[in-house]
Amino acid sequence: MPILVMKFGGTSVGSLDRIHRAAKRIGREVANGYDVIVIVSAMSGETNKLVGYVEETSPLFDAREYDAVVSSGENVTAGLMALTLQEMDVPARSWQGWQVPVRTTSAHASARIEEIPSDNILAKFSEGMRVAVVAGFQGISPEGRITTLGRGGSDTTAVAFAAAFEAERCDIYTDVDGVYTTDPRITAKARKLDRIAFEEMLELASLGAKVLQTRSVELAMRYNVKLRVLSSFEEPSDEAGTLVCAEEDIVESNVVAGVAYSREEAKLTLTHVEDRPGIAAAIFGPLADAGVNVDMIVQNISDAGTTDMTFSCPVNEVKRAEKALAAAREANEIGFAELIADTEVAKVSIVGIGMRSHAGVAAKMFKTLRDEGINIKVITTSEIKVSVLIDRKYMELAVQALHDAFELDKAA
Ligand code: ADP
Ligand code: ASP
Ligand code: MG
C-alpha cells in the first residue's frame, strides 16, 4: 500500500479532544488506502515546560540530560495517539525514536538524523498494522543515548521518514493553514502562499519563520519529498495549504517572497581586539567549541592595531559565549578591553529568489526602516536575502512596514 506521512504539531495535539480530531483525519487517510506514518509533537507548551525544568535545575546543563528530559513530551502524545486510533478500530502502534531506531549524530540538543531503517515498521504494516505513530523530535546516538533534533525538530522527523519510506507525500498539520508571506500573528495582511520554492522556504525557516524547521526543508529539497503545510483545524482539500516545491514549479512570484524575524537575538561586541592574522579563529573557535551559534559577524576597521569585533547569537547562548570568551582571555589566546552584550535586539529579514535578478531591493528595505525611524545595527546579505539587526521593540513595526513596502499582501 502507498505510504503517507502526517505530522501533527503541538497545538494540533494540545488536548485529548484535539488528538481525537487528528486521529479522525488519520482514519480517513487509512480509509483512502494509505498505510500512515504519523509523527507527533509534544502537546503544546509541554516542551517549553520541560526546558524550563532543565534550565532551573542546571543553567549550564549537560546536553545529554537535557535530551533525556525534553524528549519525553513526544512519548506521551505518541502513546495517546495510538490508543485513540485503537479506540476507533484503526490498527495502530506507537514507536519512540530509539525503537525504530532513528539513528542520529551525538550532537545532543541539535542532533542530525543519519539513518532510519524501515524494516521494523514495514514488517508491522505487512502484518496488518495501518498506522505507525512515531514520537517526533528524538533519536538515538551511536553511544546509545537519547538525542533531540533542536526545537521544532518533529518537522525534520516527518520529512526524514517520508524520504526513508518513499512516502507519497509529507503533510505537516499545524495551527495555520499554510506558509504565509510573514507570520500571520504579526500582521493581518499576511497572505497565504499556494506554493513556495524550497530555497525561499529554507531561508525563511533559517531566519526565524518557525512554521518549518530548517533541516526539514533541507531534507525535503535533497530527497525531493512532496511537502505540504496545512491546517489541522480546517477541512482538507486538494488545494489546501502550501506546497513547498522546486522553483521551476512556480509560475509567478514576487521579488520578495516573505519577511521573517527572529526575536530572541543578542549582539556582542569585543572592543580593542588585537588586529592580527588568526584573531577571528581565536575568537570564534572557542565559541564554536562551546556550542554557541554565531550568526552575523562584523569586524570594524583597524585603529592603532586594534579593532572591534561584533557578532550576534541567540540570546539564551550569551552566558555560554561570555564564559568561553573569558576562558580564552584567561588562557591568553585573545585580548580585548570589554565585552558588551546587547540582549534587546531582533533580526528582521526579507527573502526572495527574485532578488537574484532585481537591483535595489536592499536599498528599499533600508529606506523603509529609515522612514519608520528604525536604526540598523548590523546588516548581512546573501543572494536571496537581506537581514538586519534592530532594537527588539521595533521588530513588529519593521515586519509590518516591510510587508507593506514590498506589497506582499498582493499576489504577483
Ligand atoms: P507546530 O506546533 O504545529 O509545529 P509551530 O508553532 O512550530 O507549529 O509553527 C507554526 C507557527 O509558525 C504559526 O502559528 C505562526 O505563528 C508561525 N509562523 C512564523 N512565520 C510563519 C509564516 N511565514 N507562515 C506561517 N506561519 C508562520
Ligand atoms: N516538541 C518539540 C518542540 O517544541 C519539537 C516540535 O514540536 O517539533 O520544539
Ligand atoms: Mg513546529
Short mmCIF file of C-alpha atoms and ligand atoms in Angstrom, two decimals:
data_model
loop_
_atom_site.label_atom_id
_atom_site.label_comp_id
_atom_site.label_asym_id
_atom_site.label_seq_id
_atom_site.Cartn_x
_atom_site.Cartn_y
_atom_site.Cartn_z
CA MET A 1 0.00 0.00 0.00
CA PRO A 2 1.22 3.56 -0.61
CA ILE A 3 2.62 5.31 2.44
CA LEU A 4 1.65 8.76 3.66
CA VAL A 5 3.45 10.73 6.38
CA MET A 6 1.25 13.00 8.50
CA LYS A 7 2.84 15.23 11.15
CA PHE A 8 0.84 16.93 13.89
CA GLY A 9 2.42 19.84 15.76
CA GLY A 10 1.93 20.78 19.40
CA THR A 11 -1.30 22.78 19.08
CA SER A 12 -2.83 20.11 16.86
CA VAL A 13 -2.40 17.53 19.66
CA GLY A 14 -2.76 20.03 22.52
CA SER A 15 -5.66 18.24 24.25
CA LEU A 16 -7.33 14.82 24.19
CA ASP A 17 -10.07 16.33 22.07
CA ARG A 18 -7.55 17.60 19.52
CA ILE A 19 -5.78 14.25 19.47
CA HIS A 20 -9.16 12.73 18.71
CA ARG A 21 -9.75 15.15 15.85
CA ALA A 22 -6.31 14.41 14.42
CA ALA A 23 -6.99 10.68 14.75
CA LYS A 24 -10.18 11.05 12.72
CA ARG A 25 -8.19 12.70 9.96
CA ILE A 26 -5.66 9.86 10.07
CA GLY A 27 -8.54 7.35 9.96
CA ARG A 28 -9.79 8.97 6.75
CA GLU A 29 -6.40 8.51 5.06
CA VAL A 30 -6.36 4.87 6.17
CA ALA A 31 -9.81 4.50 4.60
CA ASN A 32 -8.35 6.12 1.44
CA GLY A 33 -5.99 3.16 1.24
CA TYR A 34 -2.78 4.50 2.78
CA ASP A 35 -0.52 2.98 5.38
CA VAL A 36 0.18 6.02 7.50
CA ILE A 37 3.23 7.06 9.46
CA VAL A 38 2.14 9.69 11.96
CA ILE A 39 4.76 11.91 13.56
CA VAL A 40 3.63 13.68 16.69
CA SER A 41 4.97 16.61 18.70
CA ALA A 42 4.60 17.07 22.42
CA MET A 43 1.29 18.63 23.48
CA SER A 44 1.55 22.43 23.19
CA GLY A 45 3.53 24.03 25.99
CA GLU A 46 5.00 20.72 27.19
CA THR A 47 8.47 21.08 25.67
CA ASN A 48 8.79 24.66 26.98
CA LYS A 49 7.84 23.41 30.42
CA LEU A 50 10.45 20.64 30.27
CA VAL A 51 13.15 23.02 29.02
CA GLY A 52 12.26 25.31 31.93
CA TYR A 53 12.73 22.47 34.43
CA VAL A 54 16.16 21.71 33.00
CA GLU A 55 17.32 25.34 32.98
CA GLU A 56 16.13 25.89 36.52
CA THR A 57 17.88 22.77 37.74
CA SER A 58 21.15 23.37 35.91
CA PRO A 59 21.75 26.64 33.98
CA LEU A 60 24.76 25.30 32.05
CA PHE A 61 23.19 21.87 31.69
CA ASP A 62 24.67 18.61 30.40
CA ALA A 63 23.01 18.31 26.98
CA ARG A 64 22.63 14.53 27.33
CA GLU A 65 20.36 15.00 30.32
CA TYR A 66 18.56 17.90 28.62
CA ASP A 67 17.69 15.46 25.83
CA ALA A 68 16.60 12.79 28.29
CA VAL A 69 14.13 15.25 29.78
CA VAL A 70 12.84 17.28 26.83
CA SER A 71 12.33 14.29 24.51
CA SER A 72 9.74 12.88 26.90
CA GLY A 73 6.85 15.14 25.84
CA GLU A 74 6.58 13.39 22.49
CA ASN A 75 6.39 9.95 24.13
CA VAL A 76 3.15 10.87 25.87
CA THR A 77 1.48 12.07 22.67
CA ALA A 78 2.62 9.04 20.67
CA GLY A 79 1.08 6.61 23.14
CA LEU A 80 -2.13 8.61 23.45
CA MET A 81 -2.49 8.86 19.68
CA ALA A 82 -2.02 5.10 19.25
CA LEU A 83 -4.63 4.46 21.95
CA THR A 84 -7.08 6.91 20.36
CA LEU A 85 -6.68 5.20 16.97
CA GLN A 86 -7.16 1.77 18.53
CA GLU A 87 -10.37 3.03 20.16
CA MET A 88 -11.51 3.92 16.63
CA ASP A 89 -10.66 0.36 15.45
CA VAL A 90 -7.69 1.54 13.44
CA PRO A 91 -4.77 -0.89 13.97
CA ALA A 92 -2.05 1.38 15.35
CA ARG A 93 1.15 1.13 17.36
CA SER A 94 3.48 3.77 18.83
CA TRP A 95 7.27 3.99 18.49
CA GLN A 96 9.76 6.07 20.38
CA GLY A 97 12.77 7.21 18.36
CA TRP A 98 15.14 4.56 19.75
CA GLN A 99 12.72 1.76 18.94
CA VAL A 100 12.63 2.47 15.20
CA PRO A 101 15.60 3.26 15.55
CA VAL A 102 16.05 6.85 14.37
CA ARG A 103 19.85 6.91 14.31
CA THR A 104 21.35 10.36 14.82
CA THR A 105 24.69 12.02 15.44
CA SER A 106 25.66 12.55 19.07
CA ALA A 107 25.31 16.36 18.87
CA HIS A 108 22.88 16.49 21.79
CA ALA A 109 20.08 19.08 21.60
CA SER A 110 20.72 19.58 17.90
CA ALA A 111 21.41 16.11 16.55
CA ARG A 112 21.09 15.25 12.86
CA ILE A 113 19.32 12.16 11.59
CA GLU A 114 21.74 9.80 9.87
CA GLU A 115 19.63 6.75 9.16
CA ILE A 116 16.11 5.41 9.61
CA PRO A 117 15.90 1.66 8.93
CA SER A 118 12.44 0.88 7.58
CA ASP A 119 12.28 -2.88 8.24
CA ASN A 120 10.66 -2.79 11.72
CA ILE A 121 7.75 -0.63 10.71
CA LEU A 122 7.31 -2.20 7.25
CA ALA A 123 7.11 -5.64 8.89
CA LYS A 124 4.25 -4.39 11.07
CA PHE A 125 2.48 -2.87 8.08
CA SER A 126 2.68 -6.23 6.31
CA GLU A 127 1.10 -7.87 9.37
CA GLY A 128 -1.93 -5.58 9.09
CA MET A 129 -0.99 -2.62 11.21
CA ARG A 130 -2.20 0.54 9.40
CA VAL A 131 -0.72 3.39 11.41
CA ALA A 132 2.73 3.74 12.95
CA VAL A 133 2.73 6.62 15.41
CA VAL A 134 6.27 7.87 15.91
CA ALA A 135 7.40 10.29 18.61
CA GLY A 136 8.96 13.20 16.69
CA PHE A 137 12.00 15.28 17.64
CA GLN A 138 14.04 12.39 19.07
CA GLY A 139 16.53 9.72 18.12
CA ILE A 140 19.39 7.65 19.46
CA SER A 141 23.11 8.44 19.28
CA PRO A 142 25.85 5.97 18.32
CA GLU A 143 26.58 5.77 22.07
CA GLY A 144 23.04 4.58 22.70
CA ARG A 145 21.76 7.76 24.36
CA ILE A 146 18.54 9.62 23.54
CA THR A 147 19.07 12.70 21.37
CA THR A 148 16.82 15.54 20.23
CA LEU A 149 16.89 17.36 16.92
CA GLY A 150 16.62 21.00 18.04
CA ARG A 151 13.42 22.96 18.66
CA GLY A 152 10.79 22.32 16.05
CA GLY A 153 12.53 19.05 15.19
CA SER A 154 9.39 16.99 14.64
CA ASP A 155 9.13 18.56 11.18
CA THR A 156 12.51 17.05 10.40
CA THR A 157 11.49 13.68 11.78
CA ALA A 158 8.47 13.79 9.43
CA VAL A 159 10.43 14.64 6.29
CA ALA A 160 13.15 12.12 7.13
CA PHE A 161 10.53 9.37 7.45
CA ALA A 162 8.90 10.45 4.19
CA ALA A 163 12.30 10.13 2.47
CA ALA A 164 13.23 6.83 4.14
CA PHE A 165 9.86 5.20 3.35
CA GLU A 166 9.45 6.86 -0.06
CA ALA A 167 6.13 8.23 1.07
CA GLU A 168 3.74 9.64 -1.49
CA ARG A 169 3.59 12.92 0.46
CA CYS A 170 4.56 14.51 3.75
CA ASP A 171 1.72 16.56 5.23
CA ILE A 172 2.62 18.93 8.06
CA TYR A 173 -0.53 19.72 10.03
CA THR A 174 -0.20 22.86 12.12
CA ASP A 175 -2.18 25.77 13.58
CA VAL A 176 -2.03 27.94 10.42
CA ASP A 177 -3.39 26.91 7.04
CA GLY A 178 -0.07 27.18 5.21
CA VAL A 179 3.07 29.23 4.74
CA TYR A 180 2.35 32.96 4.71
CA THR A 181 4.25 35.98 3.40
CA THR A 182 5.08 36.61 7.05
CA ASP A 183 3.95 35.33 10.43
CA PRO A 184 0.17 35.96 10.44
CA ARG A 185 0.46 36.74 14.16
CA ILE A 186 2.42 39.89 13.31
CA THR A 187 0.20 41.33 10.59
CA ALA A 188 -3.31 40.53 9.46
CA LYS A 189 -2.17 41.49 5.95
CA ALA A 190 -0.02 38.35 5.71
CA ARG A 191 -1.09 36.32 2.66
CA LYS A 192 -1.10 32.55 2.33
CA LEU A 193 1.12 31.27 -0.45
CA ASP A 194 -0.15 28.37 -2.59
CA ARG A 195 3.42 27.41 -3.40
CA ILE A 196 6.85 28.38 -2.18
CA ALA A 197 10.24 27.38 -3.56
CA PHE A 198 12.49 25.15 -1.44
CA GLU A 199 15.25 27.79 -1.44
CA GLU A 200 12.92 30.51 -0.18
CA MET A 201 11.41 28.28 2.48
CA LEU A 202 14.88 27.27 3.55
CA GLU A 203 15.91 30.90 4.06
CA LEU A 204 12.64 31.89 5.75
CA ALA A 205 12.94 28.95 8.13
CA SER A 206 16.58 29.57 8.96
CA LEU A 207 15.84 33.26 9.54
CA GLY A 208 13.16 32.51 12.09
CA ALA A 209 9.86 31.50 10.39
CA LYS A 210 9.21 28.59 12.68
CA VAL A 211 6.41 27.07 10.61
CA LEU A 212 9.00 24.51 9.39
CA GLN A 213 12.33 23.57 10.94
CA THR A 214 15.18 24.49 8.58
CA ARG A 215 16.61 20.99 8.44
CA SER A 216 13.25 19.58 7.35
CA VAL A 217 13.29 21.83 4.29
CA GLU A 218 16.88 20.86 3.52
CA LEU A 219 15.95 17.18 3.61
CA ALA A 220 12.81 17.70 1.52
CA MET A 221 14.89 19.51 -1.08
CA ARG A 222 17.61 16.87 -1.13
CA TYR A 223 15.27 13.86 -1.33
CA ASN A 224 12.57 15.57 -3.38
CA VAL A 225 9.88 14.96 -0.79
CA LYS A 226 6.46 16.32 -1.68
CA LEU A 227 6.00 18.61 1.31
CA ARG A 228 2.74 20.30 2.20
CA VAL A 229 1.89 22.57 5.15
CA LEU A 230 -1.77 22.73 6.14
CA SER A 231 -4.16 23.39 8.99
CA SER A 232 -5.30 20.63 11.31
CA PHE A 233 -8.40 22.69 12.08
CA GLU A 234 -9.83 23.14 8.60
CA GLU A 235 -11.46 20.68 6.26
CA PRO A 236 -8.81 19.22 3.94
CA SER A 237 -8.99 19.55 0.17
CA ASP A 238 -6.55 19.01 -2.69
CA GLU A 239 -5.82 22.76 -2.84
CA ALA A 240 -5.43 23.18 0.91
CA GLY A 241 -2.26 24.53 2.41
CA THR A 242 1.05 25.42 0.83
CA LEU A 243 3.16 23.15 -1.34
CA VAL A 244 6.89 23.55 -0.84
CA CYS A 245 8.34 22.72 -4.25
CA ALA A 246 11.07 23.29 -6.81
CA GLU A 247 11.49 26.79 -8.25
CA GLU A 248 10.53 25.52 -11.73
CA ASP A 249 7.09 24.51 -10.45
CA ILE A 250 6.18 28.09 -9.56
CA VAL A 251 4.75 30.24 -12.31
CA GLU A 252 4.55 33.73 -10.80
CA SER A 253 6.25 35.06 -7.73
CA ASN A 254 7.04 38.40 -6.11
CA VAL A 255 10.63 39.66 -5.96
CA VAL A 256 10.37 39.33 -2.19
CA ALA A 257 8.51 36.19 -1.13
CA GLY A 258 8.35 36.85 2.57
CA VAL A 259 9.55 38.60 5.71
CA ALA A 260 10.97 36.60 8.62
CA TYR A 261 12.02 37.61 12.09
CA SER A 262 13.92 36.18 14.98
CA ARG A 263 13.05 37.83 18.25
CA GLU A 264 15.50 36.37 20.74
CA GLU A 265 18.80 37.63 19.38
CA ALA A 266 21.76 39.22 21.13
CA LYS A 267 24.60 41.39 19.85
CA LEU A 268 28.02 41.03 21.45
CA THR A 269 30.93 43.36 20.86
CA LEU A 270 34.53 42.78 21.85
CA THR A 271 36.32 46.12 21.97
CA HIS A 272 40.00 46.74 21.26
CA VAL A 273 40.74 43.30 19.94
CA GLU A 274 44.28 42.94 18.66
CA ASP A 275 44.10 43.11 14.83
CA ARG A 276 46.35 40.29 13.66
CA PRO A 277 46.13 37.21 11.43
CA GLY A 278 44.26 34.44 13.25
CA ILE A 279 42.27 36.67 15.59
CA ALA A 280 38.90 35.64 14.11
CA ALA A 281 39.84 31.98 14.51
CA ALA A 282 40.97 32.64 18.09
CA ILE A 283 37.59 34.22 18.93
CA PHE A 284 35.17 32.08 17.01
CA GLY A 285 36.92 28.74 17.59
CA PRO A 286 36.21 28.70 21.35
CA LEU A 287 32.66 29.96 20.70
CA ALA A 288 32.03 27.08 18.30
CA ASP A 289 33.54 24.61 20.77
CA ALA A 290 31.17 25.94 23.43
CA GLY A 291 28.20 25.31 21.13
CA VAL A 292 27.41 29.00 20.52
CA ASN A 293 25.58 29.52 17.24
CA VAL A 294 27.19 32.66 15.90
CA ASP A 295 25.20 34.29 13.12
CA MET A 296 26.16 37.76 11.88
CA ILE A 297 29.77 38.94 12.21
CA VAL A 298 31.20 42.42 11.65
CA GLN A 299 34.79 43.49 12.12
CA ASN A 300 35.45 47.22 12.25
CA ILE A 301 38.38 48.91 10.58
CA SER A 302 41.58 48.81 12.50
CA ASP A 303 42.63 51.75 14.64
CA ALA A 304 46.14 51.73 16.11
CA GLY A 305 46.45 47.96 15.76
CA THR A 306 43.16 47.10 17.47
CA THR A 307 39.64 46.61 16.19
CA ASP A 308 36.12 45.98 17.48
CA MET A 309 34.51 42.65 16.65
CA THR A 310 30.72 42.38 16.75
CA PHE A 311 28.67 39.22 16.37
CA SER A 312 25.15 38.01 17.06
CA CYS A 313 23.89 34.80 18.63
CA PRO A 314 20.66 33.56 20.23
CA VAL A 315 20.02 35.39 23.47
CA ASN A 316 19.98 32.21 25.54
CA GLU A 317 23.56 31.46 24.47
CA VAL A 318 25.03 34.75 25.73
CA LYS A 319 26.13 33.31 29.09
CA ARG A 320 27.90 30.45 27.35
CA ALA A 321 29.56 32.89 24.92
CA GLU A 322 30.76 35.12 27.76
CA LYS A 323 32.18 32.15 29.61
CA ALA A 324 34.01 30.84 26.51
CA LEU A 325 35.49 34.27 25.71
CA ALA A 326 36.55 34.87 29.31
CA ALA A 327 38.30 31.48 29.33
CA ALA A 328 40.08 32.28 26.05
CA ARG A 329 41.26 35.58 27.50
CA GLU A 330 42.38 33.85 30.69
CA ALA A 331 44.42 31.43 28.57
CA ASN A 332 46.00 34.40 26.74
CA GLU A 333 44.56 33.25 23.42
CA ILE A 334 42.78 36.56 22.87
CA GLY A 335 42.94 40.03 24.33
CA PHE A 336 40.15 42.62 24.44
CA ALA A 337 39.16 45.63 26.52
CA GLU A 338 35.47 44.96 27.09
CA LEU A 339 32.73 42.54 26.15
CA ILE A 340 29.48 44.46 25.63
CA ALA A 341 26.29 42.41 25.35
CA ASP A 342 23.10 43.94 23.94
CA THR A 343 20.37 41.40 24.67
CA GLU A 344 17.48 43.55 23.39
CA VAL A 345 17.85 43.05 19.65
CA ALA A 346 15.92 41.16 16.98
CA LYS A 347 16.67 40.16 13.41
CA VAL A 348 14.34 41.00 10.54
CA SER A 349 14.93 39.59 7.06
CA ILE A 350 13.44 39.78 3.59
CA VAL A 351 13.71 36.71 1.35
CA GLY A 352 13.06 36.11 -2.33
CA ILE A 353 14.66 34.35 -5.28
CA GLY A 354 13.63 37.36 -7.36
CA MET A 355 16.42 39.33 -5.65
CA ARG A 356 18.94 37.50 -7.82
CA SER A 357 17.78 39.48 -10.82
CA HIS A 358 16.46 42.70 -9.24
CA ALA A 359 18.68 45.52 -8.04
CA GLY A 360 17.67 47.96 -5.34
CA VAL A 361 15.83 45.57 -3.03
CA ALA A 362 18.21 46.11 -0.10
CA ALA A 363 18.13 49.88 -0.62
CA LYS A 364 14.34 49.82 -0.49
CA MET A 365 14.47 47.84 2.75
CA PHE A 366 16.85 50.35 4.35
CA LYS A 367 14.76 53.31 3.18
CA THR A 368 11.60 51.72 4.61
CA LEU A 369 13.27 51.28 8.00
CA ARG A 370 14.66 54.82 7.88
CA ASP A 371 11.16 56.19 7.22
CA GLU A 372 10.00 54.44 10.40
CA GLY A 373 12.94 55.88 12.35
CA ILE A 374 14.40 52.41 12.98
CA ASN A 375 18.17 52.24 13.40
CA ILE A 376 20.00 49.32 11.80
CA LYS A 377 22.78 47.82 13.95
CA VAL A 378 24.14 45.07 11.72
CA ILE A 379 23.41 44.05 8.11
CA THR A 380 24.09 40.80 6.29
CA THR A 381 23.09 39.79 2.79
CA SER A 382 23.16 36.76 0.55
CA GLU A 383 21.96 36.16 -2.98
CA ILE A 384 18.32 35.81 -1.92
CA LYS A 385 18.03 37.58 1.45
CA VAL A 386 18.86 40.73 3.39
CA SER A 387 18.90 40.64 7.21
CA VAL A 388 19.17 43.48 9.69
CA LEU A 389 19.62 43.55 13.43
CA ILE A 390 17.47 46.20 15.13
CA ASP A 391 16.17 47.07 18.60
CA ARG A 392 13.70 44.37 19.62
CA LYS A 393 10.98 46.88 20.48
CA TYR A 394 10.73 47.85 16.79
CA MET A 395 10.54 44.31 15.45
CA GLU A 396 6.79 44.13 14.77
CA LEU A 397 6.81 47.62 13.27
CA ALA A 398 9.69 46.68 10.97
CA VAL A 399 7.98 43.50 9.77
CA GLN A 400 4.72 45.34 9.08
CA ALA A 401 6.45 48.23 7.30
CA LEU A 402 8.47 45.89 5.07
CA HIS A 403 5.40 43.78 4.30
CA ASP A 404 3.63 46.96 3.16
CA ALA A 405 6.61 48.39 1.28
CA PHE A 406 7.07 45.24 -0.81
CA GLU A 407 3.28 44.88 -1.25
CA LEU A 408 3.32 41.29 -0.09
CA ASP A 409 -0.42 41.34 0.51
CA LYS A 410 -0.85 41.32 -3.28
CA ALA A 411 -0.10 38.30 -5.44
CA ALA A 412 2.40 38.75 -8.31
P1 ADP B 1 3.64 23.32 15.28
O1 ADP B 1 3.46 23.25 16.76
O2 ADP B 1 2.47 22.83 14.51
O3 ADP B 1 4.94 22.74 14.82
P2 ADP B 1 4.79 25.98 15.15
O4 ADP B 1 4.36 26.88 16.24
O5 ADP B 1 6.12 25.34 15.26
O6 ADP B 1 3.66 24.88 14.95
O7 ADP B 1 4.73 26.73 13.74
C1 ADP B 1 3.53 27.35 13.34
C2 ADP B 1 3.61 28.84 13.64
O8 ADP B 1 4.62 29.42 12.83
C3 ADP B 1 2.37 29.62 13.30
O9 ADP B 1 1.43 29.62 14.33
C4 ADP B 1 2.92 31.02 13.00
O10 ADP B 1 2.72 31.91 14.09
C5 ADP B 1 4.41 30.81 12.84
N1 ADP B 1 4.94 31.38 11.59
C6 ADP B 1 6.04 32.16 11.50
N2 ADP B 1 6.25 32.54 10.25
C7 ADP B 1 5.27 32.00 9.50
C8 ADP B 1 4.95 32.05 8.11
N3 ADP B 1 5.71 32.73 7.23
N4 ADP B 1 3.86 31.38 7.68
C9 ADP B 1 3.10 30.68 8.54
N5 ADP B 1 3.35 30.60 9.87
C10 ADP B 1 4.42 31.26 10.35
N1 ASP B 2 8.20 19.48 20.83
C1 ASP B 2 9.41 19.99 20.19
C2 ASP B 2 9.47 21.50 20.31
O1 ASP B 2 8.58 22.11 20.87
C3 ASP B 2 9.52 19.53 18.77
C4 ASP B 2 8.41 20.01 17.84
O2 ASP B 2 7.33 20.37 18.29
O3 ASP B 2 8.65 19.98 16.63
O4 ASP B 2 10.43 22.08 19.88
MG MG B 3 6.91 23.48 14.86
#
